Coordinates of C-alpha atoms in Angstrom, one line a residue:
Chain A
X1229 CA -12.4 25.0 -53.7
X1230 CA -11.2 22.3 -55.9
X1231 CA -12.0 24.2 -59.0
X1232 CA -10.3 27.3 -57.7
X1233 CA -7.3 25.3 -56.8
X1234 CA -7.0 23.4 -60.0
X1235 CA -7.4 26.6 -62.0
X1236 CA -4.4 28.0 -60.2
X1237 CA -2.1 25.1 -61.1
X1238 CA 0.7 26.7 -63.1
X1239 CA 1.1 25.0 -66.4
X1240 CA 4.6 26.0 -67.1
X1241 CA 6.0 25.6 -63.6
X1242 CA 5.4 22.1 -62.4
X1243 CA 7.3 22.4 -59.1
X1244 CA 6.2 25.9 -58.3
X1245 CA 6.3 26.6 -54.6
X1246 CA 2.8 28.3 -54.7
X1247 CA 1.3 25.3 -56.4
X1248 CA 2.8 23.0 -53.9
X1249 CA 1.5 25.0 -51.0
X1250 CA -2.0 25.3 -52.5
X1251 CA -2.3 21.7 -53.1
X1252 CA -0.7 20.3 -50.0
X1253 CA -0.6 23.1 -47.5
X1254 CA -3.9 22.7 -45.7
X1255 CA -3.8 18.9 -45.3
X1256 CA -0.3 19.1 -44.0
X1257 CA -1.3 21.7 -41.5
X1258 CA -4.2 19.6 -40.3
X1259 CA -2.0 16.4 -40.0
X1260 CA 0.6 18.3 -38.1
X1261 CA -1.9 19.9 -35.8
X1262 CA -3.2 16.5 -35.0
X1263 CA 0.2 15.4 -33.9
X1264 CA 1.7 18.5 -32.3
X1265 CA -1.6 20.1 -31.0
X1266 CA -0.1 23.6 -31.3
X1267 CA -1.3 25.7 -34.3
X1268 CA 2.0 27.7 -34.4
X1269 CA 4.1 24.5 -34.4
X1270 CA 1.8 22.9 -37.0
X1271 CA 2.3 25.9 -39.3
X1272 CA 6.0 25.5 -38.9
X1273 CA 5.9 21.8 -39.6
X1274 CA 3.8 22.4 -42.8
X1275 CA 6.2 25.1 -44.0
X1276 CA 9.3 23.1 -43.3
X1277 CA 7.7 20.0 -45.0
X1278 CA 6.8 22.0 -48.1
X1279 CA 10.2 23.5 -48.2
X1280 CA 11.9 20.1 -48.1
X1281 CA 9.5 18.8 -50.7
X1282 CA 10.3 21.7 -53.1
X1283 CA 14.1 21.1 -52.5
X1284 CA 13.7 17.4 -53.2
X1285 CA 11.8 18.1 -56.4
X1286 CA 14.3 20.6 -57.6
X1287 CA 17.2 18.4 -56.8
X1288 CA 15.6 15.5 -58.6
X1289 CA 15.4 13.3 -55.5
X1290 CA 11.7 13.0 -56.2
X1291 CA 11.5 12.8 -60.0
X1292 CA 7.9 11.6 -60.2
X1293 CA 5.5 14.4 -59.3
X1294 CA 3.0 11.8 -58.4
X1295 CA 5.3 10.6 -55.6
X1296 CA 5.5 14.0 -54.0
X1297 CA 2.4 13.3 -51.8
X1298 CA 4.1 10.3 -50.3
X1299 CA 7.3 12.1 -49.9
X1300 CA 5.6 15.0 -48.1
X1301 CA 3.6 12.7 -45.9
X1302 CA 6.7 10.9 -44.6
X1303 CA 8.5 14.2 -44.3
X1304 CA 5.7 15.7 -42.3
X1305 CA 5.7 12.8 -39.9
X1306 CA 9.4 13.0 -39.5
X1307 CA 9.3 16.8 -38.9
X1308 CA 6.5 16.4 -36.4
X1309 CA 8.5 13.9 -34.5
X1310 CA 11.5 16.2 -34.5
X1311 CA 9.4 19.0 -33.1
X1312 CA 7.9 16.9 -30.4
X1313 CA 11.3 15.6 -29.4
X1314 CA 12.6 19.2 -29.4
X1315 CA 9.7 20.1 -27.1
X1316 CA 10.6 17.2 -24.7
X1317 CA 7.6 15.1 -25.8
X1318 CA 9.6 12.2 -27.1
X1319 CA 7.5 9.7 -25.3
X1320 CA 4.3 11.1 -26.6
X1321 CA 5.7 11.3 -30.1
X1322 CA 6.6 7.7 -30.2
X1323 CA 3.3 6.7 -28.5
X1324 CA 1.5 8.5 -31.3
X1325 CA 3.5 7.1 -34.1
X1326 CA 3.4 3.6 -32.8
X1327 CA 0.3 3.5 -30.7
X1328 CA -3.4 4.0 -31.2
X1329 CA -5.2 6.7 -33.1
X1330 CA -5.0 10.2 -31.9
X1331 CA -7.7 12.4 -30.4
X1332 CA -9.9 14.8 -32.1
X1333 CA -8.6 17.7 -34.0
X1334 CA -9.6 20.5 -31.6
X1335 CA -11.8 23.0 -33.3
X1336 CA -10.4 26.0 -31.4
X1337 CA -6.9 25.0 -32.4
X1338 CA -8.0 24.5 -36.0
X1339 CA -9.5 28.0 -36.0
X1340 CA -6.3 29.5 -34.8
X1341 CA -4.5 27.6 -37.5
X1342 CA -6.8 28.8 -40.3
X1343 CA -6.8 32.4 -39.0
X1344 CA -9.6 34.7 -37.9
X1345 CA -10.1 36.2 -41.3
X1346 CA -10.7 32.9 -43.0
X1347 CA -13.0 31.6 -40.2
X1348 CA -15.0 34.8 -40.7
X1349 CA -15.3 34.1 -44.4
X1350 CA -16.4 30.6 -43.8
X1351 CA -18.9 31.7 -41.2
X1352 CA -20.4 34.1 -43.7
X1353 CA -20.7 31.3 -46.3
X1354 CA -22.3 29.0 -43.7
X1355 CA -24.8 31.7 -42.8
X1356 CA -26.0 31.6 -46.4
X1357 CA -26.9 27.9 -46.2
X1358 CA -30.3 26.7 -45.2
X1359 CA -30.7 25.8 -41.5
X1360 CA -30.9 22.1 -42.5
X1361 CA -27.6 22.2 -44.3
X1362 CA -26.0 24.1 -41.6
X1363 CA -27.2 21.9 -38.8
X1364 CA -26.1 18.8 -40.7
X1365 CA -22.6 20.1 -41.2
X1366 CA -22.4 21.3 -37.6
X1367 CA -23.4 17.9 -36.3
X1368 CA -21.0 16.1 -38.5
X1369 CA -18.0 18.3 -38.4
X1370 CA -18.3 20.2 -35.2
X1371 CA -20.4 18.3 -32.7
X1372 CA -18.7 15.1 -33.9
X1373 CA -21.9 13.2 -34.1
X1374 CA -21.2 9.9 -35.9
X1375 CA -22.8 9.9 -39.3
X1376 CA -24.8 6.7 -38.6
X1377 CA -26.2 8.3 -35.4
X1378 CA -27.0 11.5 -37.3
X1379 CA -28.9 9.4 -39.9
X1380 CA -30.8 7.6 -37.2
X1381 CA -31.7 10.8 -35.5
X1382 CA -33.0 12.4 -38.7
X1383 CA -34.9 9.2 -39.6
X1384 CA -33.0 8.8 -42.9
X1385 CA -30.7 6.1 -44.3
X1386 CA -27.0 6.4 -44.2
X1387 CA -27.0 6.8 -48.0
X1388 CA -29.5 9.6 -47.9
X1389 CA -27.4 11.3 -45.2
X1390 CA -24.4 11.0 -47.5
X1391 CA -26.3 12.6 -50.4
X1392 CA -27.5 15.4 -48.1
X1393 CA -24.0 16.0 -46.8
X1394 CA -22.5 16.0 -50.3
X1395 CA -25.0 18.6 -51.4
X1396 CA -24.6 20.7 -48.3
X1397 CA -20.8 20.7 -48.9
X1398 CA -21.3 21.6 -52.5
X1399 CA -23.5 24.5 -51.6
X1400 CA -21.0 25.6 -49.0
X1401 CA -18.2 25.6 -51.6
X1402 CA -20.4 27.7 -53.9
X1403 CA -21.0 30.1 -51.1
X1404 CA -17.3 30.2 -50.3
X1405 CA -16.5 31.0 -53.9
X1406 CA -18.9 34.0 -53.6
X1407 CA -17.2 35.1 -50.4
X1408 CA -13.8 34.9 -51.8
X1409 CA -12.2 38.3 -51.4
X1410 CA -10.1 38.0 -54.6
X1411 CA -9.2 35.3 -57.0
X1412 CA -5.8 34.5 -55.7
X1413 CA -6.2 33.3 -52.2
X1414 CA -8.2 30.1 -51.4
X1415 CA -10.5 30.6 -48.5
X1416 CA -9.5 27.5 -46.7
X1417 CA -5.9 27.6 -47.2
X1418 CA -3.9 27.9 -44.0
X1419 CA -3.4 31.1 -42.1
X1420 CA -1.2 33.7 -43.7
X1421 CA 2.4 33.1 -42.9
X1422 CA 3.1 34.7 -39.6
X1423 CA 5.9 32.4 -38.5
X1424 CA 9.0 33.7 -37.1
X1425 CA 12.0 34.1 -39.4
X1426 CA 14.7 31.7 -38.5
Chain B
X1004 CA 1.3 20.5 -62.9
X1005 CA 0.6 18.5 -59.8
X1006 CA -2.0 16.0 -60.7
X1007 CA -3.8 13.3 -58.8
X1008 CA -5.4 10.2 -60.2
X1009 CA -9.2 10.1 -60.6
X1010 CA -10.9 9.1 -57.4
X1011 CA -14.3 7.8 -56.7
X1012 CA -13.8 7.4 -52.9
X1013 CA -16.4 9.1 -50.7
X1014 CA -14.0 10.3 -48.0
X1015 CA -16.3 12.8 -46.3
X1016 CA -17.6 10.3 -43.7
X1017 CA -14.1 9.1 -43.0
X1018 CA -13.0 12.8 -42.7
X1019 CA -15.7 13.4 -40.1
X1020 CA -14.5 10.4 -38.2
X1021 CA -10.9 11.5 -38.6
X1022 CA -11.5 15.0 -37.3
X1023 CA -13.5 13.5 -34.4
X1024 CA -10.7 11.1 -33.5
X1025 CA -12.7 8.0 -34.1
X1026 CA -10.3 6.2 -36.4
X1027 CA -7.7 3.7 -35.4
X1028 CA -4.1 4.5 -36.2
X1029 CA -3.8 2.4 -39.3
X1030 CA -7.0 3.8 -40.8
X1031 CA -5.9 7.3 -39.9
X1032 CA -2.6 7.0 -41.7
X1033 CA -4.1 5.4 -44.7
X1034 CA -6.6 8.2 -44.9
X1035 CA -4.0 10.9 -44.4
X1036 CA -1.9 9.5 -47.2
X1037 CA -4.9 9.4 -49.5
X1038 CA -6.0 12.9 -48.6
X1039 CA -2.6 14.2 -49.5
X1040 CA -2.4 12.3 -52.7
X1041 CA -6.0 13.0 -53.9
X1042 CA -6.9 16.5 -54.7
X1043 CA -10.6 15.9 -54.7
X1044 CA -10.6 14.3 -51.2
X1045 CA -8.1 16.9 -50.0
X1046 CA -10.7 19.4 -50.9
X1047 CA -13.2 17.6 -48.8
X1048 CA -10.8 17.8 -45.9
X1049 CA -10.4 21.5 -46.5
X1050 CA -14.1 22.1 -46.4
X1051 CA -14.7 20.0 -43.3
X1052 CA -11.8 21.6 -41.5
X1053 CA -13.1 25.1 -42.5
X1054 CA -16.6 24.3 -41.1
X1055 CA -15.0 22.9 -37.9
X1056 CA -12.8 25.9 -37.4
X1057 CA -15.4 28.5 -38.3
X1058 CA -18.0 27.1 -35.9
X1059 CA -15.4 27.1 -33.1
X1060 CA -15.2 30.9 -33.4
X1061 CA -18.8 31.3 -32.4
X1062 CA -22.2 30.7 -33.7
X1063 CA -23.7 32.0 -36.9
X1064 CA -25.7 35.2 -37.0
X1065 CA -29.2 34.6 -38.1
X1066 CA -29.1 30.8 -38.2
X1067 CA -32.0 29.8 -35.9
X1068 CA -31.7 32.8 -33.7
X1069 CA -34.9 34.6 -33.2
X1070 CA -35.3 38.0 -34.8
X1071 CA -34.6 39.9 -31.6
X1072 CA -31.4 38.0 -31.2
X1073 CA -30.0 38.9 -34.5
X1074 CA -28.7 42.4 -33.8
X1075 CA -27.4 41.3 -30.4
X1076 CA -25.5 38.5 -32.0
X1077 CA -24.3 40.8 -34.7
X1078 CA -23.0 43.2 -32.1
X1079 CA -21.2 40.3 -30.5
X1080 CA -19.7 39.3 -33.8
X1081 CA -18.6 42.9 -34.4
X1082 CA -16.7 43.0 -31.2
X1083 CA -14.5 40.4 -32.9
X1084 CA -12.2 39.4 -30.1
X1085 CA -15.1 38.7 -27.7
X1086 CA -14.5 35.1 -27.9
X1087 CA -10.9 35.3 -26.9
X1088 CA -11.5 36.1 -23.3
X1089 CA -14.4 33.8 -23.1
X1090 CA -12.9 30.4 -23.8
X1091 CA -13.8 28.0 -21.1
X1092 CA -11.7 25.0 -20.5
X1093 CA -13.6 22.1 -19.1
X1094 CA -11.9 19.4 -17.2
X1095 CA -12.2 16.1 -19.1
X1096 CA -13.0 14.0 -16.1
X1097 CA -13.7 16.3 -13.3
X1098 CA -16.8 17.9 -14.9
X1099 CA -17.0 21.5 -15.9
X1100 CA -14.9 24.0 -14.1
X1101 CA -13.2 27.3 -14.9
X1102 CA -14.2 30.9 -15.3
X1103 CA -14.5 33.3 -18.1
X1104 CA -14.5 37.0 -18.4
X1105 CA -15.6 39.5 -21.0
X1106 CA -16.3 43.1 -21.5
X1107 CA -20.0 43.7 -21.4
X1108 CA -22.4 46.5 -21.5
X1109 CA -23.7 48.3 -18.5
X1110 CA -24.7 45.0 -16.9
X1111 CA -21.1 43.7 -17.4
X1112 CA -22.2 40.0 -17.4
X1113 CA -19.6 37.5 -16.3
X1114 CA -20.0 33.8 -15.8
X1115 CA -18.2 30.9 -14.3
X1116 CA -18.8 27.2 -14.6
X1117 CA -18.0 24.6 -11.9
X1118 CA -19.3 21.2 -11.0
X1119 CA -21.9 21.2 -13.8
X1120 CA -23.4 24.5 -12.8
X1121 CA -23.2 27.9 -14.5
X1122 CA -23.0 30.9 -12.2
X1123 CA -23.8 34.2 -13.9
X1124 CA -23.1 37.6 -12.3
X1125 CA -23.6 41.1 -13.4
X1126 CA -23.8 44.7 -12.3
X1127 CA -27.2 45.8 -11.1
X1128 CA -29.1 48.4 -13.1
X1129 CA -30.3 51.3 -11.0
X1130 CA -34.1 51.0 -11.7
X1131 CA -34.2 47.3 -12.2
X1132 CA -36.6 45.2 -10.1
X1133 CA -36.0 41.8 -11.6
X1134 CA -33.5 40.1 -13.9
X1135 CA -34.1 37.4 -16.4
X1136 CA -31.2 35.1 -17.3
X1137 CA -31.3 33.1 -20.5
X1138 CA -28.9 30.4 -21.6
X1139 CA -29.2 29.5 -25.3
X1140 CA -27.5 27.0 -27.4
X1141 CA -25.4 28.2 -30.3
X1142 CA -28.4 27.6 -32.7
X1143 CA -30.6 29.9 -30.6
X1144 CA -32.5 27.2 -28.8
X1145 CA -33.4 28.2 -25.2
X1146 CA -31.7 25.8 -22.8
X1147 CA -32.4 27.4 -19.5
X1148 CA -34.1 30.5 -18.1
X1149 CA -34.6 31.9 -14.7
X1150 CA -35.7 35.1 -13.1
X1151 CA -34.1 36.6 -9.9
X1152 CA -34.2 39.9 -8.1
X1153 CA -30.5 40.3 -7.8
X1154 CA -27.3 38.8 -9.0
X1155 CA -25.7 36.3 -9.0
X1156 CA -27.6 33.3 -10.1
X1157 CA -26.5 29.7 -10.4
X1158 CA -28.1 27.5 -13.0
X1159 CA -27.6 23.8 -13.6
X1160 CA -25.8 23.4 -16.9
X1161 CA -28.2 21.6 -19.3
X1162 CA -27.1 18.3 -20.8
X1163 CA -26.9 20.1 -24.2
X1164 CA -23.9 22.0 -22.9
X1165 CA -21.6 19.3 -24.0
X1166 CA -18.0 19.9 -24.7
X1167 CA -17.4 22.2 -27.6
X1168 CA -21.0 23.4 -27.7
X1169 CA -21.5 27.1 -28.1
X1170 CA -23.7 28.8 -25.5
X1171 CA -25.0 32.3 -25.2
X1172 CA -25.8 33.9 -21.8
X1173 CA -28.0 37.0 -21.7
X1174 CA -29.3 39.0 -18.8
X1175 CA -32.3 41.3 -19.2
X1176 CA -33.1 43.9 -16.5
X1177 CA -36.8 44.4 -15.9
X1178 CA -38.5 47.4 -14.4
X1179 CA -41.3 47.1 -11.8
X1180 CA -43.8 46.7 -14.7
X1181 CA -41.6 43.9 -16.1
X1182 CA -40.7 46.0 -19.1
X1183 CA -37.1 45.5 -20.3
X1184 CA -34.8 48.3 -19.1
X1185 CA -31.6 47.1 -20.6
X1186 CA -30.3 43.9 -22.1
X1187 CA -26.8 42.6 -21.8
X1188 CA -24.7 41.8 -24.8
X1189 CA -25.0 38.0 -25.4
X1190 CA -22.1 36.4 -23.6
X1191 CA -20.6 33.8 -25.9
X1192 CA -19.2 30.7 -24.3
X1193 CA -17.5 27.8 -26.0
X1194 CA -17.3 24.8 -23.7
X1195 CA -14.1 23.0 -24.6
X1196 CA -12.4 19.9 -23.6
X1197 CA -9.2 20.4 -21.7
X1198 CA -5.9 19.4 -23.3
X1199 CA -5.4 15.7 -22.8
X1200 CA -2.0 16.0 -21.2
X1201 CA 0.7 18.3 -20.1
X1202 CA 2.7 20.1 -22.7

């Protein structure tokens, strides 16, 4: 995915909207989902954050492209709080910003955020992996087994587990590249824009 | 071009902890900022999130399922929206509870979970003498099996049926010679945690 994404970076349009969305869209959606818990709202937060980021770049308020990540992060936090306040969850919003870590990113909500089509593609890629690779990724990223516990259960060191995980992820990326329907849409980018027009 | 500085950080373990909600607030925020600023680690998040999301939509056809399960699971996958009606919200503290529904074949299997038990019901087949009920983990491992002469049946949920685990329930109707008459479509269950608070 990184290759695909970096290949799509436009050389002549440094602040292109598409480049911004490709680079930051998915992380922003995940961060937002973590906070607002609703995939639809998370999508709105990500879109609004990207829009503000683009405006800031074009207006020269963020003149260093390297600083755009920090700008987007703070903007996303702010937009999340705004949404939560709007939904009457001010107390929870402040608790989350000021309090302890949040809960898990719920897989079902994440699936709705990514969209059925992309989940299907990823499932196809996962099915191409060996059962060992698949089970490892499942335990780590779906069953939420702590890596140290997974290593102990498998009778391997933490370092070996890291290597196996790294290789499994690499093979998954290769499989995803093969499953890519065309060369313009990254498989794991967020769901297609279905948000309501405001 | 949006560039990020070279990074040698191995964020995949932290990402697993992040998605599982095991990080404290300060670590979370530091990691989030890094993931946004680092293309390489951002990709790691994308891949991990994709795995998490994809597995939430059901299990994988042909992973460790036996050969006879493959066409059944494929049929289930083809139905597409099968999982939509089958989500099962499980109370966080009060144990498992809830009900599910789904369109089935002639056996029209349904299931409900309450108090750590799984109750499976279905329409009786005209010539069936006995019914076998199988509960399988998402990877095809048989978790529980029983045989009864009529529906419904209540099974103790195995410990493996932890929150967010995928389960299949299948009912097989047997004739007096114990030959299979018909087999239900695998009923796909995803046992989920309930939302932590009111919306």
